[in-house]
Tab-separated table of C-alpha atoms in Angstrom:
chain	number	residue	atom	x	y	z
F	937	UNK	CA	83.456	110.155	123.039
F	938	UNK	CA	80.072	109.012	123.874
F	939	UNK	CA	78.087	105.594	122.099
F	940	UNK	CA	76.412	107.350	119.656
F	941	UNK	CA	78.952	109.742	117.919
F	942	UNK	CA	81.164	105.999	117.738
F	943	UNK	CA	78.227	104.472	115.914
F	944	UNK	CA	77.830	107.823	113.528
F	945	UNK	CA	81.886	107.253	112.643
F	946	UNK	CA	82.040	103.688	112.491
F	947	UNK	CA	78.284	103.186	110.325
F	948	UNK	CA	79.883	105.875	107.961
F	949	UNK	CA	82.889	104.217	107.027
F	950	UNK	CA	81.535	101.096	106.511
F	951	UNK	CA	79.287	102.189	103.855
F	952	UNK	CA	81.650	101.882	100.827
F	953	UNK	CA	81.827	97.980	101.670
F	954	UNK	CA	78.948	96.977	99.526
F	955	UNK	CA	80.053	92.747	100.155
F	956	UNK	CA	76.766	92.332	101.601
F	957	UNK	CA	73.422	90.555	100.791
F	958	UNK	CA	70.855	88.322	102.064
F	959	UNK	CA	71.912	85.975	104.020
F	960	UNK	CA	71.697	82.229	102.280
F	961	UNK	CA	70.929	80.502	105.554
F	962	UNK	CA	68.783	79.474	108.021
F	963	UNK	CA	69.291	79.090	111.964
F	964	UNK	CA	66.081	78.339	114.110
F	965	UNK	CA	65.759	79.861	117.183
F	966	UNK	CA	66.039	77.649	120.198
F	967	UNK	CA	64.566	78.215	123.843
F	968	UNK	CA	66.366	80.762	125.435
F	969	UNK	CA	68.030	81.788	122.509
F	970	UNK	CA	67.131	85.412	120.313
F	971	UNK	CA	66.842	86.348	116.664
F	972	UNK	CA	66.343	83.446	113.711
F	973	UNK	CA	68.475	83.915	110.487
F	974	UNK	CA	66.202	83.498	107.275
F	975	UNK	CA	67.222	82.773	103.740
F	976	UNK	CA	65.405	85.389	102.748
F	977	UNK	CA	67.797	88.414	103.158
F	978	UNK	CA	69.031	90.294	105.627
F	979	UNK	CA	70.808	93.404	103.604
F	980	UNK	CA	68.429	96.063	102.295
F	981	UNK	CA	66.602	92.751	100.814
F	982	UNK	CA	62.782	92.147	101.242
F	983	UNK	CA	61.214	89.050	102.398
F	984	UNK	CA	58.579	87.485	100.306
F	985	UNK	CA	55.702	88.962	102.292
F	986	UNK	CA	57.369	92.275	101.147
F	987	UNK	CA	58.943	92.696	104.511
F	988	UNK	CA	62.855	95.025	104.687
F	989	UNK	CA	65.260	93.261	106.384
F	990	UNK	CA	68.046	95.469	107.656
F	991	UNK	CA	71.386	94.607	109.808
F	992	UNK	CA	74.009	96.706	111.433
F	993	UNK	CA	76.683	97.538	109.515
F	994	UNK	CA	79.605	98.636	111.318
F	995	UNK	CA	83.293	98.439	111.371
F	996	UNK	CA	84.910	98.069	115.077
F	997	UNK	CA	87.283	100.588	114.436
F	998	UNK	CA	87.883	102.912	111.498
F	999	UNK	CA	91.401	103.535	112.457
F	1000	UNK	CA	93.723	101.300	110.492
F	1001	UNK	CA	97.759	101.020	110.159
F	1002	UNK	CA	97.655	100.162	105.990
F	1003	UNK	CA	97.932	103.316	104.001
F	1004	UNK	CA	95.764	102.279	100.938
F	1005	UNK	CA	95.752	104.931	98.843
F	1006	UNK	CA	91.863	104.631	97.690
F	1007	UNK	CA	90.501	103.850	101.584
F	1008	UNK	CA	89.033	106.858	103.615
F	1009	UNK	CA	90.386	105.165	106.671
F	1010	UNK	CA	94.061	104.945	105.560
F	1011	UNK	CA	96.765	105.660	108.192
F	1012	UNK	CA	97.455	108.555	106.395
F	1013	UNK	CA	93.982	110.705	105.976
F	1014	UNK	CA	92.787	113.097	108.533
F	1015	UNK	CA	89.762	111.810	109.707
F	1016	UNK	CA	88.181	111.328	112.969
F	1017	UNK	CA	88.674	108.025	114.750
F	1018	UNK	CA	86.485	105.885	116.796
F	1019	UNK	CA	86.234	102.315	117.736
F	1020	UNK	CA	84.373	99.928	119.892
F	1021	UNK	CA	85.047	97.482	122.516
F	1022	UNK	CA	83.702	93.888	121.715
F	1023	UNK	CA	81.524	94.520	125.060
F	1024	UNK	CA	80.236	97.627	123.659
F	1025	UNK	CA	79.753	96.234	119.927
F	1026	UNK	CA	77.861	93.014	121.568
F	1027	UNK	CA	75.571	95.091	123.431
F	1028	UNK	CA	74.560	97.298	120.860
F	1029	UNK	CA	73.958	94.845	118.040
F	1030	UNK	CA	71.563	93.528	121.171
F	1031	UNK	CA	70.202	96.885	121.949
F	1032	UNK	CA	68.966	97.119	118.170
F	1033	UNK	CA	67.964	93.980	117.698
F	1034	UNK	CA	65.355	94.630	120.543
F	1035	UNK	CA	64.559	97.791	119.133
F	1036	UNK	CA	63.515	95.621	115.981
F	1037	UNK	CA	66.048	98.100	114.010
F	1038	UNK	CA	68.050	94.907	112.737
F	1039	UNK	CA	67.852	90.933	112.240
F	1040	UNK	CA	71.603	90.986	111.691
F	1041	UNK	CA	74.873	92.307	111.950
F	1042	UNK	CA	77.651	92.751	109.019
F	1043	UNK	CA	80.795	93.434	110.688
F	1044	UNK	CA	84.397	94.517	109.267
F	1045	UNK	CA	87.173	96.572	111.094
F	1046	UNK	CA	90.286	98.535	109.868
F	1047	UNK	CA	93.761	96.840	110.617
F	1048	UNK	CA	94.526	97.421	114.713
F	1049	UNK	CA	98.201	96.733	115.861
F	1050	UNK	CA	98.023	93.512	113.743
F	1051	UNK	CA	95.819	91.044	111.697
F	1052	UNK	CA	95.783	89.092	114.564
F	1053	UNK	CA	94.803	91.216	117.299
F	1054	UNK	CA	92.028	92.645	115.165
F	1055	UNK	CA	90.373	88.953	114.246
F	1056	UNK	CA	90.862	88.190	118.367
F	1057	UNK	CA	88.713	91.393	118.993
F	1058	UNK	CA	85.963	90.521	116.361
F	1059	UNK	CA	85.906	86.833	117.893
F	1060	UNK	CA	85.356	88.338	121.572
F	1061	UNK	CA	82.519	90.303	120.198
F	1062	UNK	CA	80.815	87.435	118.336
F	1063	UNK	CA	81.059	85.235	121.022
F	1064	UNK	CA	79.351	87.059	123.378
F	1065	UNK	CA	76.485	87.462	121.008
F	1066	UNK	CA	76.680	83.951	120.483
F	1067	UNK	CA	77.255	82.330	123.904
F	1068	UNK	CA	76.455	84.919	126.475
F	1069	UNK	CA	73.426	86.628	124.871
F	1070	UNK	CA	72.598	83.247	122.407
F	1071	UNK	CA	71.691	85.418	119.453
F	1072	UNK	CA	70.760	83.274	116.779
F	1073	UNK	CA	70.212	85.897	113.953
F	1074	UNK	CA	72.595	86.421	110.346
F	1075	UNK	CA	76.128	87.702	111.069
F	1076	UNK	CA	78.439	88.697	107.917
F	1077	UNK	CA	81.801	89.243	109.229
F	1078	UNK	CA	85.126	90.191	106.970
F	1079	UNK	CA	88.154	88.529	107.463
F	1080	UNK	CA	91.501	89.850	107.857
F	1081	UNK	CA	93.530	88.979	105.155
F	1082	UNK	CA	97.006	88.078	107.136
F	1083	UNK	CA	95.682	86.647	110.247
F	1084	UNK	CA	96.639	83.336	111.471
F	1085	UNK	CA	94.798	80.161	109.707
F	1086	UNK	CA	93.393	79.116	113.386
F	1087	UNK	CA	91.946	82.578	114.071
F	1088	UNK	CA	90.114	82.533	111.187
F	1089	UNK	CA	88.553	78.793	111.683
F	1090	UNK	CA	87.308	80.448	115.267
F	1091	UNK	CA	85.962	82.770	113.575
F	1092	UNK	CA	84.275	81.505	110.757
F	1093	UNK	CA	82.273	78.779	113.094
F	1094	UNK	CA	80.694	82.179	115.002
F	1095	UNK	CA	79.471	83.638	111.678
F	1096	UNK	CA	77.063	82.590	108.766
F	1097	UNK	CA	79.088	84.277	106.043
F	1098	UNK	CA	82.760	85.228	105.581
F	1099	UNK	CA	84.324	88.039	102.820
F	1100	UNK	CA	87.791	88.708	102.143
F	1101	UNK	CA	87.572	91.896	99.865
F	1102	UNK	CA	90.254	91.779	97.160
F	1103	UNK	CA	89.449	95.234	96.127
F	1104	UNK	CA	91.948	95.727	93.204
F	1105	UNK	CA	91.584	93.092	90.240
F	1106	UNK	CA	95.412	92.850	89.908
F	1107	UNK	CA	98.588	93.011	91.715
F	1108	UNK	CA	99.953	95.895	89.871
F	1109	UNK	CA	97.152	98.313	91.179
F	1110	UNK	CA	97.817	96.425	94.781
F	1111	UNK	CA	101.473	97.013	94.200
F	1112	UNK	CA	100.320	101.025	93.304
F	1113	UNK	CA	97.196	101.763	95.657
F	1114	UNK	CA	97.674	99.583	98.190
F	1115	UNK	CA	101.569	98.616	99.377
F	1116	UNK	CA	100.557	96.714	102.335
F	1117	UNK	CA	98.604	94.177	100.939
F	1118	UNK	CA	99.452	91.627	98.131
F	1119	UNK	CA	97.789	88.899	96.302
F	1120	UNK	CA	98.641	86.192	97.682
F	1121	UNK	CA	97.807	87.553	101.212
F	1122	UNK	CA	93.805	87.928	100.389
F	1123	UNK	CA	93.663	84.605	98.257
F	1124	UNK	CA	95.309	82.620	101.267
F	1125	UNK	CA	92.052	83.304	103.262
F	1126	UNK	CA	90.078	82.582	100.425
F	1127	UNK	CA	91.226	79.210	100.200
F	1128	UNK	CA	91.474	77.939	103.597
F	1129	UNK	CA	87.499	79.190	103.996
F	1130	UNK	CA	86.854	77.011	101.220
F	1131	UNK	CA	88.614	74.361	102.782
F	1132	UNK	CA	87.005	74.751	105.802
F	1133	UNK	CA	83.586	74.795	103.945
F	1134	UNK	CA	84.065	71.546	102.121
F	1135	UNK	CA	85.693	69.829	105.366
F	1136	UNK	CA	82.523	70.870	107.344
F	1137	UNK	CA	79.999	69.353	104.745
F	1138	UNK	CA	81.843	66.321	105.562
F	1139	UNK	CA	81.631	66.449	109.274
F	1140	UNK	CA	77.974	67.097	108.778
F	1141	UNK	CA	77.382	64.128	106.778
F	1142	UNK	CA	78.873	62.177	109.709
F	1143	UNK	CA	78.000	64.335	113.175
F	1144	UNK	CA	74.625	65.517	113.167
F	1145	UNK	CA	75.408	68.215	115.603
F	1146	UNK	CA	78.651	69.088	114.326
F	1147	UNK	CA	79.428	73.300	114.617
F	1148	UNK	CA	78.824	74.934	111.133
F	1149	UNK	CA	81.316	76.843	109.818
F	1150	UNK	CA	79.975	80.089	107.337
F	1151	UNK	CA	77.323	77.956	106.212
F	1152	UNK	CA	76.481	80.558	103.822
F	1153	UNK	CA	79.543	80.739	102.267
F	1154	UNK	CA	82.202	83.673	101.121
F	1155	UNK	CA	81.938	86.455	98.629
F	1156	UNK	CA	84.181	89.524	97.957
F	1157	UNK	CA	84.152	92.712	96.711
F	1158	UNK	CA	85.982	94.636	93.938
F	1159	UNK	CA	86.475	98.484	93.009
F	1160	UNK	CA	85.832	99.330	89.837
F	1161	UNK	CA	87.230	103.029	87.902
F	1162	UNK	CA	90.143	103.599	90.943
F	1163	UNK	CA	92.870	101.699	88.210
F	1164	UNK	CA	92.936	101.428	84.550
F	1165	UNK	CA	92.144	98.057	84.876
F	1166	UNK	CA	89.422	96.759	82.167
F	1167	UNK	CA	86.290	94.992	82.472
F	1168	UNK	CA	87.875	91.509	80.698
F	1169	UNK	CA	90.550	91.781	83.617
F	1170	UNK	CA	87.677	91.943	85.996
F	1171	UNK	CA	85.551	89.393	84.616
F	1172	UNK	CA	88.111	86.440	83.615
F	1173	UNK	CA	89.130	87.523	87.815
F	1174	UNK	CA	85.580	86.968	88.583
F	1175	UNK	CA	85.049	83.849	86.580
F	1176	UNK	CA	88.571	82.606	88.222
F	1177	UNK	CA	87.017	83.281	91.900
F	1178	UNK	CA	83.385	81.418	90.834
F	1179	UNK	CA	85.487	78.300	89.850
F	1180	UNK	CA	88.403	77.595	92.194
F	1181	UNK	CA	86.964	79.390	95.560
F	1182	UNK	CA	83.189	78.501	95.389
F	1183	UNK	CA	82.496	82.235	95.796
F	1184	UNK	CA	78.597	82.945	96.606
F	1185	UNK	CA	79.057	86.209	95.277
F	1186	UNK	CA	81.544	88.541	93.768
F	1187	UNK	CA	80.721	92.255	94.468
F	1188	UNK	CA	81.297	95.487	92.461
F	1189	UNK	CA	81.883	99.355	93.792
F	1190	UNK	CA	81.972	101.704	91.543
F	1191	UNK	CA	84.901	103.911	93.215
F	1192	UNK	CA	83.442	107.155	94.795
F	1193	UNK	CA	86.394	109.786	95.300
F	1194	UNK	CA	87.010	110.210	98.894
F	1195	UNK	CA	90.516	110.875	98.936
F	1196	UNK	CA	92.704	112.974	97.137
F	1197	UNK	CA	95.678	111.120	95.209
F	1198	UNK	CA	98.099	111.212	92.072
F	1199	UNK	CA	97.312	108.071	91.230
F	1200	UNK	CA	93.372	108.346	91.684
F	1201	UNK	CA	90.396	109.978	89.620
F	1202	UNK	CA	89.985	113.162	90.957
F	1203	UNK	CA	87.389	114.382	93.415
F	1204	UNK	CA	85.115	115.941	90.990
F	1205	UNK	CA	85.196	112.610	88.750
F	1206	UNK	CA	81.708	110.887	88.834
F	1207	UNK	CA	81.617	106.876	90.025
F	1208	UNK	CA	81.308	104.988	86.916
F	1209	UNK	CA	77.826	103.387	87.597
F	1210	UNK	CA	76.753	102.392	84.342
F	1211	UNK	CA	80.192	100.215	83.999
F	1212	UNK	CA	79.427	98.703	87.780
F	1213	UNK	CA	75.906	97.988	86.283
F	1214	UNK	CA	76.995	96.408	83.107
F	1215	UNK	CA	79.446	94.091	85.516
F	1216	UNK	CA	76.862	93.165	87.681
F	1217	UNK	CA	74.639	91.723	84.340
F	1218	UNK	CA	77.649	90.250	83.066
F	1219	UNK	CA	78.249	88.467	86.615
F	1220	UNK	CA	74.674	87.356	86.181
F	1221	UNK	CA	75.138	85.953	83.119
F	1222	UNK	CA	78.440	83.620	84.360
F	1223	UNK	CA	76.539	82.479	87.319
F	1224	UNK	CA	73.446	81.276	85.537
F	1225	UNK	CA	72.887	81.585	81.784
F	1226	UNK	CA	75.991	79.362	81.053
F	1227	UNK	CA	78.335	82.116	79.581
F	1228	UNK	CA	82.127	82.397	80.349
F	1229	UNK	CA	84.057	85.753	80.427
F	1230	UNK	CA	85.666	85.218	77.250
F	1231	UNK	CA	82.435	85.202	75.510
F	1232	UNK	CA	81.443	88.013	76.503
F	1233	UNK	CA	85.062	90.143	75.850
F	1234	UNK	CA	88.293	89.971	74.763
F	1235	UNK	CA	91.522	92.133	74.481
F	1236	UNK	CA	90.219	93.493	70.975
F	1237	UNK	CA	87.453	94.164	72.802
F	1238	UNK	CA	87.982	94.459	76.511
F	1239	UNK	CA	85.459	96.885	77.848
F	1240	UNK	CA	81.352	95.961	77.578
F	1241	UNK	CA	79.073	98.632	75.141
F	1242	UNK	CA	77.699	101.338	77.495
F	1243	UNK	CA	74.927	101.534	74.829
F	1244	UNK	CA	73.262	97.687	74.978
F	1245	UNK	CA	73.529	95.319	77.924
F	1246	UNK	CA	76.489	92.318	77.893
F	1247	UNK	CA	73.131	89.613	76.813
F	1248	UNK	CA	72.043	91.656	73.862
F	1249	UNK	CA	75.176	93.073	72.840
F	1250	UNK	CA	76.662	89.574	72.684
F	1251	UNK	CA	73.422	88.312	70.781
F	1252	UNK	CA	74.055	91.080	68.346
F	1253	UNK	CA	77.596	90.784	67.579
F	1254	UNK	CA	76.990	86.626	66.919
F	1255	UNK	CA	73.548	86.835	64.657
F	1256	UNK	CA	74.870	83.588	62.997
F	1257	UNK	CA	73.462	82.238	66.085
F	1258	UNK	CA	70.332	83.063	65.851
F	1259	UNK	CA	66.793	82.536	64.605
F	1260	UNK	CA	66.610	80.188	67.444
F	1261	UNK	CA	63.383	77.997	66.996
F	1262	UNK	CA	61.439	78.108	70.267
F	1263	UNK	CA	59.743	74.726	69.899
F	1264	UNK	CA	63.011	72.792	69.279
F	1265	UNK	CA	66.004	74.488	70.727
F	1266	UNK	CA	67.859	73.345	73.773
F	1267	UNK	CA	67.427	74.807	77.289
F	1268	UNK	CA	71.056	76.108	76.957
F	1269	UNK	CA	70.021	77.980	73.528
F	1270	UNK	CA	66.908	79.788	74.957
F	1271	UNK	CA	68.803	81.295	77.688
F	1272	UNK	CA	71.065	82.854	75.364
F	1273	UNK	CA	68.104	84.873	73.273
F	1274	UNK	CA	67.664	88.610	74.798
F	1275	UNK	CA	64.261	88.628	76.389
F	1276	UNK	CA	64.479	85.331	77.773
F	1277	UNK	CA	65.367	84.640	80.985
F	1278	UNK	CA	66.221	81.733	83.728
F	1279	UNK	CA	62.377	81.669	84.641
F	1280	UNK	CA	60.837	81.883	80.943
F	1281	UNK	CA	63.539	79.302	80.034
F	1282	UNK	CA	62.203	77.062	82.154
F	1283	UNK	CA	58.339	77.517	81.788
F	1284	UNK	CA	59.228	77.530	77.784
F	1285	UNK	CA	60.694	73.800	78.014
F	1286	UNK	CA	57.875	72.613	80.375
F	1287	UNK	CA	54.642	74.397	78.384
F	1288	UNK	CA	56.150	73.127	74.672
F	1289	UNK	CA	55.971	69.337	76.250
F	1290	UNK	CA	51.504	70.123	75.787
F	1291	UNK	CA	52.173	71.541	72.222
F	1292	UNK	CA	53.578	73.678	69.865
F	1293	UNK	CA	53.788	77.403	71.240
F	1294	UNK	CA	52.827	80.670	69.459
F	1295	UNK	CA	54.020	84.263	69.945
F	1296	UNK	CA	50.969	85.043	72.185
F	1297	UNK	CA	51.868	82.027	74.590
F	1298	UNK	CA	55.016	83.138	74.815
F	1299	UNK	CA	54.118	86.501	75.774
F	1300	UNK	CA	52.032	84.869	78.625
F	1301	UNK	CA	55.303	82.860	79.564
F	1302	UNK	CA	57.182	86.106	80.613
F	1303	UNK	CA	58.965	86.627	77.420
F	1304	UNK	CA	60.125	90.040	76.574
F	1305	UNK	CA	58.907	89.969	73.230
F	1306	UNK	CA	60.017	93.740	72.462
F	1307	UNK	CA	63.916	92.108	72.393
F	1308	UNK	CA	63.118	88.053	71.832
F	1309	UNK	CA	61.024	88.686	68.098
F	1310	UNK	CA	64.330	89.598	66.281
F	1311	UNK	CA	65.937	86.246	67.923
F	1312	UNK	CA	63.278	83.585	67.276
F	1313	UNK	CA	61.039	81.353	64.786
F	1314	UNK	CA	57.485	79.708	66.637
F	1315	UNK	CA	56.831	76.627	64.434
F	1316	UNK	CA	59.668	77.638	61.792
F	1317	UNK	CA	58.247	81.718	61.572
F	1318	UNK	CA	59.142	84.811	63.049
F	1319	UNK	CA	56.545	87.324	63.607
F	1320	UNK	CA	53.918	88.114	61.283
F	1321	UNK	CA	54.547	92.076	60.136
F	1322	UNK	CA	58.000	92.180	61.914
F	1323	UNK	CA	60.595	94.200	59.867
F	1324	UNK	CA	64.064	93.591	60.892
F	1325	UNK	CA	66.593	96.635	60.472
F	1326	UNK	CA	69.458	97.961	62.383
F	1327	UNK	CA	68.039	100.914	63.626
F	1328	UNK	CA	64.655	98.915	64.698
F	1329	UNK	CA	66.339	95.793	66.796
F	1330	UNK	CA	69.021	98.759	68.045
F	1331	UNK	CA	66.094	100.567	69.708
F	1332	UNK	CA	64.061	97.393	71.199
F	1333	UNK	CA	67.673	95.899	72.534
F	1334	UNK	CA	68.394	99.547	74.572
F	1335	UNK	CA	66.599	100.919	77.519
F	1336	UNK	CA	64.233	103.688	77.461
F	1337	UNK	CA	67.052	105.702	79.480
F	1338	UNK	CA	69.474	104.826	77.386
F	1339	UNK	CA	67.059	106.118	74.733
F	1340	UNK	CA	66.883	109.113	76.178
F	1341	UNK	CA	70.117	109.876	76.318
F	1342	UNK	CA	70.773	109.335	72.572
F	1343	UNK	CA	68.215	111.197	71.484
F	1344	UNK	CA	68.264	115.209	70.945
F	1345	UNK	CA	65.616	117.438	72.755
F	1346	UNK	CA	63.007	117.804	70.402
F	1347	UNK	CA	61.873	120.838	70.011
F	1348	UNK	CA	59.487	120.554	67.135
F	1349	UNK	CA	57.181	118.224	66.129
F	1350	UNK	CA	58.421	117.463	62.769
F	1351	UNK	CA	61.489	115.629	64.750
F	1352	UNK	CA	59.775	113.131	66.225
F	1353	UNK	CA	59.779	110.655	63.863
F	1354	UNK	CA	63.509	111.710	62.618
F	1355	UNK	CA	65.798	108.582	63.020
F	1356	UNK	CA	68.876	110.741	61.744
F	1357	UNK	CA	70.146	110.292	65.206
F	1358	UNK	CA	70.101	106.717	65.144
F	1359	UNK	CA	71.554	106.373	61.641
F	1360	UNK	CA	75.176	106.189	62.964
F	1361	UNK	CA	74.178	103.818	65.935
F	1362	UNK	CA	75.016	100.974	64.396
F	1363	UNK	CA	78.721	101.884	63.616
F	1364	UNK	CA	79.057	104.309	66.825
F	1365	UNK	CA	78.330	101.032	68.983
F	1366	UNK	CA	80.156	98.955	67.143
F	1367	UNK	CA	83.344	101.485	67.427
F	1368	UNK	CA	82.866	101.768	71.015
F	1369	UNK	CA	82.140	98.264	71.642
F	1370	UNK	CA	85.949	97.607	69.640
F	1371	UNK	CA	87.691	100.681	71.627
F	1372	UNK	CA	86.192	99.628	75.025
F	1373	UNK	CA	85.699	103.743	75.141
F	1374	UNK	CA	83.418	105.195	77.323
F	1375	UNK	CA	81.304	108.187	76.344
């Protein structure tokens, strides 16, 4: 089997890892050396100059002895097998990189022989970049949950970020989907990279030149739609990660049938990309608009509205909360109106210090004022002419799409202005929102 028909294997199966991103650290180049990594990005992520930045992403071998029932590499599927040497993967990260086709490499691997003998074969290739060709740029690498606590130190000093994927949010669907793998197996990883982490601050502080180990931290990744499992599980797991491992990130997949199993959607089943979506604004809103998962759901409730996003839907479902007064409230409060975000927050609490603000300055400010009006008072008033009904702050709170898709084709012009449709919105939301249904 020749280079290339490796590389078209190998890139393939590594594109349902989506525990990527940009890369959340810097490493000048040196003389002699090749490649700088930037904060900026190096994952399908664009500089500021409007630049892509792109890295390999490639698994050293796609063959794997687990048998994880959701994994298009399991033991068990027919599939064609390939895998690289850590000569071979070295020199063609290098061969790219001069190409200018990457700034970066994200690497994972199936299981080989052992946990062990895998990590050994992804620190061989990493060094060489490293040490024999001094390549300087962003590596990603994935660690292998069950290799041995001093492999995975080696390992983490080559590379600028580390993952350990937990994949299922519980250890019933691990105990279902995937046999070989178990709970404490991926968290054990988890924690000794954060106590790696936190032990190399310290040498820092003290060694100037001390080695840096995955200065830009650990994420992981989880599937959503392959188990029953409901977005509160997923979210309180996410929120659990965020607090006692320091995750950077936590990643969602919307599961895409590749494999055909009892226990699995079937093939024809669609991934669930709207509820991947509404997880990824709900993980936006724990890392930095102050909210905690319990806010946001519960078991009455334990599945987010497909209809309004997790912000608005909360906003809506606590209106006791709310007018809040722009000129007065609290940096915490305005980040909790729809239509306000981190950025408007911030240029809210700085601009009000020169004087009271008006609807029109907020507008300037970057405030969606389509969703903020029904949430807010400037100087004790809400908008002049603004009529608040269900059906009204129901349409401004959803997306045009979203629109779309609740309204009828309209095949007359005498239905345009027909709000029939929307009459039962209200209580259709509300039911699904309780049910945690999807449509």
């Amino acid at each position: 089997m020749d280079m290339m028909e490796k590389l078209e294997i190998l890139t393939a199966s590594a594109k349902y890892d989506v525990a990527c991103t940009s890369s959340g650290s810097e490493r000048k180049n040196q003389a002699g050396g090749l490649g700088n990594a930037v904060s900026m990005g190096i994952c399908h992520s664009f500089a500021a100059d409007g630049r892509c930045i792109s890295l390999l992403k490639v698994l050293m071998t796609n063959g794997c002895i687990y048998d994880c029932a959701y994994c298009v590499n399991r033991k068990s599927n027919q599939t064609r097998r390939a895998a690289l040497t850590p000569e071979e993967l070295a020199d063609l990260t290098m061969q790219f990189y001069r190409r200018n086709y990457i700034e970066g490499l994200f690497l994972s691997s199936g299981i080989m022989r052992s946990p062990d003998y895998t990590t050994e074969q992804m620190i061989a290739a990493l060094e060489l970049l490293r040490n024999t060709y001094h390549f300087r740029g962003y590596i990603h690498v994935k660690a292998i949950p069950g290799a041995d606590d001093v492999l995975l130190s080696r390992l983490g000093l080559l590379a600028d970020r580390m993952s350990v994927n937990i994949e299922l949010p519980s250890q019933e669907s691990l105990g279902r989907l995937a046999p070989d793998k178990s709970k404490s197996s991926i968290l054990k990883p988890m924690s000794l990279i954060k106590e790696r982490i936190n032990e190399n601050r310290s040498d820092l502080v003290k060694y100037n030149h001390a080695p840096r180990f995955a200065p830009a931290g650990q994420s992981t990744q989880m599937i959503v739609g392959a188990t029953p499992d409901t977005d509160f599980r997923i979210l309180t797991l996410t929120e659990g990660l965020y607090r006692k491992y320091g995750l950077k990130r936590v990643f969602f997949s919307a599961y895409t049938p590749v494999v055909e199993h009892s226990l699995l959607p079937a093939l024809d089943t669609k991934p669930p990309l709207l509820r991947e979506h509404r997880l990824y604004q709900a993980d936006w809103l724990l890392r930095f608009y102050g909210f905690q998962a319990g806010e946001l759901l519960d078991e009455a409730a334990p599945n987010f509205n497909p209809l309004l996003d997790p912000k608005c839907s909360w906003a809506v479902n606590h209106r006791e909360q709310f007018p809040v007064e722009i000129n007065r409230a609290a940096y915490e409060q305005l980040l909790r109106v729809p239509g306000i975000g981190v950025r408007s927050a911030q240029r809210i609490v700085k601009a009000r210090r020169a004087g009271a603000l008006d609807f029109a300055a907020l507008k300037k400010l970057g405030v969606v004022l389509k969703r903020a009006q029904f949430f807010i008072t400037c100087k004790g008033k809400m908008l002049e002419g603004l009529k608040v009904s269900e059906h009204t702050l129901l349409r401004s709170l959803m997306s045009g799409q979203e629109l779309a898709a609740l309204e009828p084709p309209q095949y007359e012009q005498l239905t345009l202005f027909d709000d029939s449709d929307l009459a039962a919105l209200p209580a259709a939301g509300a039911a699904v929102h309780k049910r945690g249904d999807w449509p």
